[in-house]
XYZ file of C-alpha atoms in Angstrom:
352
model
C -37.962 -37.238 -9.788
C -41.419 -35.716 -10.147
C -41.895 -37.081 -13.681
C -40.676 -40.491 -12.564
C -43.199 -40.414 -9.718
C -46.014 -39.574 -12.174
C -45.036 -42.415 -14.492
C -45.002 -44.861 -11.611
C -48.435 -43.732 -10.454
C -49.909 -43.858 -13.975
C -48.313 -47.205 -14.751
C -48.204 -49.064 -11.424
C -48.087 -52.504 -13.013
C -45.030 -51.930 -15.239
C -42.467 -54.658 -14.585
C -39.653 -56.619 -16.223
C -40.377 -59.934 -17.992
C -40.128 -62.943 -15.696
C -40.588 -66.661 -16.213
C -44.010 -68.027 -15.082
C -42.555 -70.455 -12.558
C -40.682 -67.607 -10.842
C -43.709 -65.316 -10.492
C -44.685 -66.306 -6.975
C -41.228 -65.884 -5.470
C -40.477 -62.601 -7.237
C -43.537 -60.593 -6.185
C -42.430 -58.501 -3.163
C -44.456 -58.940 0.020
C -45.344 -55.231 -0.094
C -46.973 -55.728 -3.517
C -48.843 -58.805 -2.286
C -50.158 -56.779 0.645
C -51.307 -53.998 -1.700
C -53.206 -56.487 -3.869
C -54.826 -57.937 -0.752
C -55.817 -54.486 0.559
C -57.201 -53.478 -2.841
C -59.312 -56.621 -3.157
C -60.494 -56.381 0.444
C -61.508 -52.745 -0.070
C -63.444 -53.659 -3.214
C -65.321 -56.463 -1.447
C -66.196 -54.346 1.602
C -67.322 -51.428 -0.553
C -69.665 -53.681 -2.547
C -71.074 -55.121 0.677
C -71.577 -51.586 1.981
C -73.521 -50.716 -1.164
C -75.695 -53.830 -0.909
C -76.523 -53.061 2.715
C -77.175 -49.412 1.842
C -79.728 -50.526 -0.755
C -81.471 -52.615 1.910
C -81.843 -49.516 4.114
C -79.338 -50.305 6.920
C -77.375 -47.046 6.844
C -75.391 -47.556 10.071
C -74.016 -50.949 8.989
C -73.263 -49.526 5.559
C -71.246 -46.678 7.129
C -69.156 -49.163 9.144
C -68.305 -51.105 5.995
C -67.518 -47.947 3.972
C -65.076 -46.843 6.675
C -63.392 -50.264 6.693
C -63.248 -50.302 2.880
C -61.621 -46.872 2.879
C -59.069 -47.968 5.485
C -57.970 -50.850 3.256
C -57.931 -48.629 0.158
C -55.688 -46.074 1.889
C -53.292 -48.844 2.932
C -52.651 -49.638 -0.744
C -50.625 -46.440 -1.091
C -50.111 -44.729 2.293
C -46.755 -45.684 3.825
C -46.990 -44.176 7.311
C -49.373 -42.530 9.787
C -48.858 -39.037 8.323
C -49.761 -40.259 4.828
C -52.755 -42.187 6.175
C -54.007 -39.055 7.925
C -53.579 -36.977 4.774
C -55.273 -39.564 2.531
C -58.218 -39.815 4.923
C -59.229 -36.291 3.838
C -60.198 -37.736 0.453
C -62.013 -40.839 1.716
C -64.678 -40.233 4.338
C -68.328 -40.585 5.333
C -70.720 -37.632 5.417
C -73.885 -38.593 7.295
C -75.158 -35.010 7.364
C -74.729 -34.755 3.595
C -76.635 -38.009 3.165
C -79.505 -36.811 5.355
C -79.765 -33.574 3.364
C -79.709 -35.475 0.061
C -82.354 -37.920 1.287
C -84.827 -35.057 1.772
C -84.522 -33.635 -1.727
C -87.084 -34.062 -4.492
C -85.915 -33.701 -8.085
C -88.514 -31.569 -9.939
C -87.437 -32.221 -13.523
C -89.494 -33.481 -16.455
C -88.418 -35.348 -19.550
C -86.982 -38.354 -17.701
C -88.749 -41.567 -16.689
C -89.827 -41.801 -13.055
C -87.618 -44.824 -12.402
C -84.615 -42.895 -13.766
C -85.326 -39.993 -11.402
C -85.609 -42.496 -8.518
C -82.250 -43.982 -9.511
C -80.651 -40.513 -9.644
C -81.951 -39.745 -6.158
C -80.666 -43.063 -4.784
C -77.202 -42.474 -6.257
C -77.141 -38.867 -5.030
C -77.773 -40.235 -1.507
C -75.141 -42.986 -1.822
C -72.383 -40.703 -3.058
C -73.359 -37.994 -0.541
C -72.840 -40.594 2.210
C -69.387 -41.205 0.704
C -68.505 -37.521 0.961
C -69.231 -36.549 -2.671
C -71.201 -33.335 -3.179
C -74.676 -34.074 -4.615
C -74.284 -31.620 -7.518
C -71.419 -33.747 -8.901
C -73.676 -36.819 -8.929
C -76.548 -34.911 -10.512
C -74.133 -33.698 -13.179
C -73.060 -37.288 -13.805
C -76.639 -38.214 -14.701
C -77.926 -35.101 -16.502
C -74.916 -33.642 -18.329
C -75.513 -33.493 -22.116
C -79.147 -34.606 -21.662
C -82.388 -32.795 -22.385
C -84.718 -32.196 -19.434
C -87.337 -29.671 -18.323
C -87.147 -27.624 -15.132
C -90.353 -25.615 -14.852
C -89.339 -23.464 -11.853
C -86.170 -22.367 -13.637
C -88.019 -21.341 -16.801
C -90.668 -19.439 -14.789
C -88.073 -17.487 -12.793
C -86.096 -16.777 -15.970
C -89.213 -15.284 -17.545
C -89.925 -13.103 -14.494
C -86.344 -11.813 -14.415
C -86.426 -10.975 -18.128
C -89.594 -8.942 -17.563
C -88.245 -7.103 -14.488
C -86.879 -3.539 -14.429
C -83.521 -4.577 -12.880
C -82.742 -8.122 -14.069
C -79.073 -7.827 -13.056
C -79.950 -7.859 -9.326
C -81.196 -11.457 -9.474
C -79.054 -14.583 -9.236
C -80.480 -16.077 -12.408
C -79.316 -13.069 -14.449
C -76.169 -15.035 -15.311
C -78.266 -17.209 -17.639
C -79.684 -14.174 -19.441
C -76.266 -12.554 -19.821
C -74.786 -15.785 -21.172
C -77.842 -17.028 -23.051
C -76.855 -19.080 -26.076
C -77.955 -17.873 -29.498
C -78.310 -21.445 -30.722
C -77.932 -24.908 -29.234
C -75.291 -27.286 -30.575
C -76.014 -31.008 -30.805
C -74.041 -32.704 -28.026
C -74.984 -36.285 -28.936
C -71.379 -37.339 -29.568
C -70.283 -36.018 -26.159
C -73.264 -37.713 -24.538
C -72.324 -41.110 -25.990
C -68.717 -40.823 -24.814
C -69.671 -39.529 -21.369
C -72.271 -42.223 -20.659
C -70.012 -45.002 -21.921
C -68.084 -44.393 -18.687
C -69.168 -45.979 -15.415
C -71.001 -43.835 -12.878
C -67.933 -43.795 -10.591
C -65.759 -42.464 -13.420
C -68.352 -39.809 -14.371
C -68.679 -38.679 -10.757
C -64.882 -38.469 -10.466
C -64.687 -36.275 -13.586
C -67.432 -34.041 -12.210
C -65.931 -33.802 -8.730
C -62.612 -32.618 -10.199
C -64.505 -30.129 -12.402
C -62.828 -31.665 -15.455
C -65.755 -31.703 -17.904
C -64.910 -29.252 -20.655
C -61.875 -27.868 -18.846
C -58.364 -28.974 -17.899
C -57.729 -29.791 -14.253
C -54.060 -29.983 -13.235
C -52.754 -31.775 -10.161
C -49.200 -30.844 -9.198
C -48.745 -31.996 -5.602
C -47.656 -35.612 -5.209
C -50.195 -36.263 -2.449
C -53.058 -34.927 -4.607
C -51.997 -36.963 -7.636
C -51.656 -40.147 -5.644
C -55.023 -39.586 -3.942
C -56.676 -39.077 -7.340
C -55.083 -42.151 -8.887
C -56.455 -44.337 -6.115
C -60.003 -42.989 -6.380
C -62.652 -45.351 -7.681
C -62.966 -44.728 -11.423
C -59.489 -43.218 -11.915
C -58.056 -46.224 -13.787
C -61.035 -46.192 -16.145
C -60.449 -42.499 -16.925
C -56.775 -43.217 -17.583
C -57.652 -46.122 -19.917
C -60.145 -43.867 -21.754
C -57.312 -41.295 -22.162
C -58.941 -38.555 -20.076
C -55.877 -38.466 -17.792
C -52.500 -37.342 -19.162
C -48.967 -36.747 -17.955
C -47.812 -33.207 -18.849
C -44.981 -30.853 -17.941
C -47.422 -29.087 -15.602
C -48.348 -32.233 -13.700
C -51.238 -34.652 -14.067
C -53.990 -33.316 -16.335
C -57.601 -34.548 -16.131
C -60.030 -33.513 -18.865
C -63.167 -34.703 -20.618
C -62.645 -32.593 -23.772
C -65.522 -30.811 -25.504
C -65.632 -28.430 -28.468
C -68.723 -26.410 -27.479
C -67.267 -25.213 -24.175
C -69.617 -22.258 -23.680
C -72.725 -24.431 -23.941
C -71.232 -27.077 -21.655
C -70.260 -24.461 -19.033
C -73.795 -23.067 -19.230
C -75.298 -26.509 -18.566
C -72.860 -27.249 -15.718
C -73.765 -23.966 -14.047
C -77.470 -24.699 -14.443
C -77.083 -28.129 -12.812
C -75.156 -26.568 -9.914
C -78.014 -24.082 -9.493
C -80.552 -26.917 -9.566
C -78.734 -28.866 -6.842
C -78.300 -25.781 -4.658
C -82.012 -25.068 -5.045
C -82.961 -28.636 -4.083
C -80.678 -28.631 -1.031
C -82.109 -25.273 0.090
C -85.604 -26.760 -0.109
C -84.464 -29.784 1.921
C -82.895 -27.430 4.499
C -86.142 -25.447 4.808
C -88.072 -28.666 5.400
C -85.766 -29.506 8.297
C -86.140 -25.976 9.702
C -89.909 -26.371 9.553
C -89.857 -29.747 11.347
C -87.384 -28.517 13.984
C -89.443 -25.360 14.571
C -92.662 -27.323 14.981
C -90.886 -29.674 17.406
C -89.550 -26.717 19.471
C -93.033 -25.197 19.513
C -94.484 -28.381 21.020
C -91.724 -28.714 23.644
C -91.753 -25.126 24.882
C -94.437 -22.755 26.062
C -94.022 -20.207 23.251
C -97.504 -19.568 21.816
C -96.322 -16.514 19.845
C -93.354 -18.258 18.174
C -92.714 -17.348 14.545
C -90.642 -18.403 11.570
C -88.708 -15.323 10.451
C -87.815 -14.924 6.775
C -85.335 -12.057 6.313
C -86.135 -11.345 2.636
C -82.484 -10.782 1.704
C -83.291 -11.414 -1.961
C -81.793 -13.243 -4.914
C -85.040 -14.173 -6.662
C -88.028 -12.210 -7.938
C -90.337 -13.687 -5.279
C -88.251 -12.987 -2.159
C -89.995 -11.133 0.666
C -89.770 -10.457 4.403
C -92.118 -12.664 6.412
C -93.047 -13.556 9.987
C -95.103 -16.745 9.915
C -96.792 -17.856 13.177
C -95.523 -21.366 13.941
C -98.882 -22.341 15.444
C -100.676 -22.176 12.072
C -97.725 -22.641 9.689
C -97.861 -25.390 7.093
C -94.796 -26.816 5.365
C -95.767 -25.091 2.105
C -95.657 -21.723 3.954
C -91.932 -22.120 4.595
C -90.547 -22.568 1.091
C -87.559 -21.287 -0.851
C -89.146 -18.405 -2.734
C -87.672 -19.225 -6.151
C -84.416 -19.985 -7.990
C -81.595 -17.891 -6.514
C -83.382 -17.175 -3.204
C -80.822 -16.308 -0.483
C -83.329 -15.648 2.279
C -82.546 -16.951 5.744
C -85.305 -18.844 7.585
C -85.222 -19.170 11.371
C -87.389 -20.135 14.332
C -87.919 -17.421 16.954
C -89.722 -18.396 20.158
C -90.273 -14.952 21.674
C -90.851 -12.317 18.968
C -91.781 -9.779 21.665
C -88.068 -9.648 22.558
C -87.089 -8.420 19.093
C -85.819 -4.855 18.789
C -88.282 -2.195 17.656
C -86.486 -2.000 14.333
C -86.851 -5.750 13.774
C -90.501 -5.707 14.831
C -91.112 -3.040 12.247
C -89.243 -5.023 9.599
C -91.329 -8.126 10.214
C -94.620 -6.198 10.783
C -94.930 -7.546 14.330
C -96.007 -4.328 16.049
């Protein structure tokens, strides 16, 4: 039964031969409805994207939600299935707002390409896709420069205890020599952006991803880009379930690059988060009578530049409240009344 289900999902259009004049009468109403829902979803999704590009986010969200409703109806048979499928198709306004605030500090790409990457990161974030998957879809197998990464790597290499820093992973797994990935790059970028994002989101670049549960397989097969991956033979039926994989030979190098791109996106989102903390803190400072308010930085570590800080909000500039470096895990917070801190905390933040 399970294998039959997989075959039906992978080959939904398989049918017996029928005479042309009988086509209309022989297509079941359920199939006609599915075709209608699929087409309607496609149209609404394109309209949502067009409106998104014009800057009307609220109207775009309404259309995305309607498009997803129609898409789910193409395969969900009852309320329980609709509810389950909705987990895979949603809107993430908070994710979009975080992505909108990021700046991509890489060199080696044209400015218009970086602008396009940022726009797509925002669009897919609004659609519930993590930004690092989108970034991976644009930068995987490409050459680019990331100055902050190289500077932190150098500092860690020169430190007495390199293993205590987050970036140590890249020293421990540093490649002796780089392999030319041009062939992989050509194959990867021959796919549409939706298909590349889908591969990235299932973590199927350079590794096998198996789906065994019927609900997970069906949800995948109805994702935008799934049919393209199947046609390109990156989706296979196996004894262990449905396997998704963009195969590579140089797996170690590819894993290294994937990890680096995940680190880059985490770094950019942390910077965006700190910017919001700064704006919120400044806003609180103006609303309340707290002349001694401070931004507290706990100095928990992770990078070579991490330190404990108490920055007076009154004179703080945005550049004063920055992620220290790659791997920084420090927590930043607004504190209106530092005089209420415990003696131990006052000592920690040098507020005595």
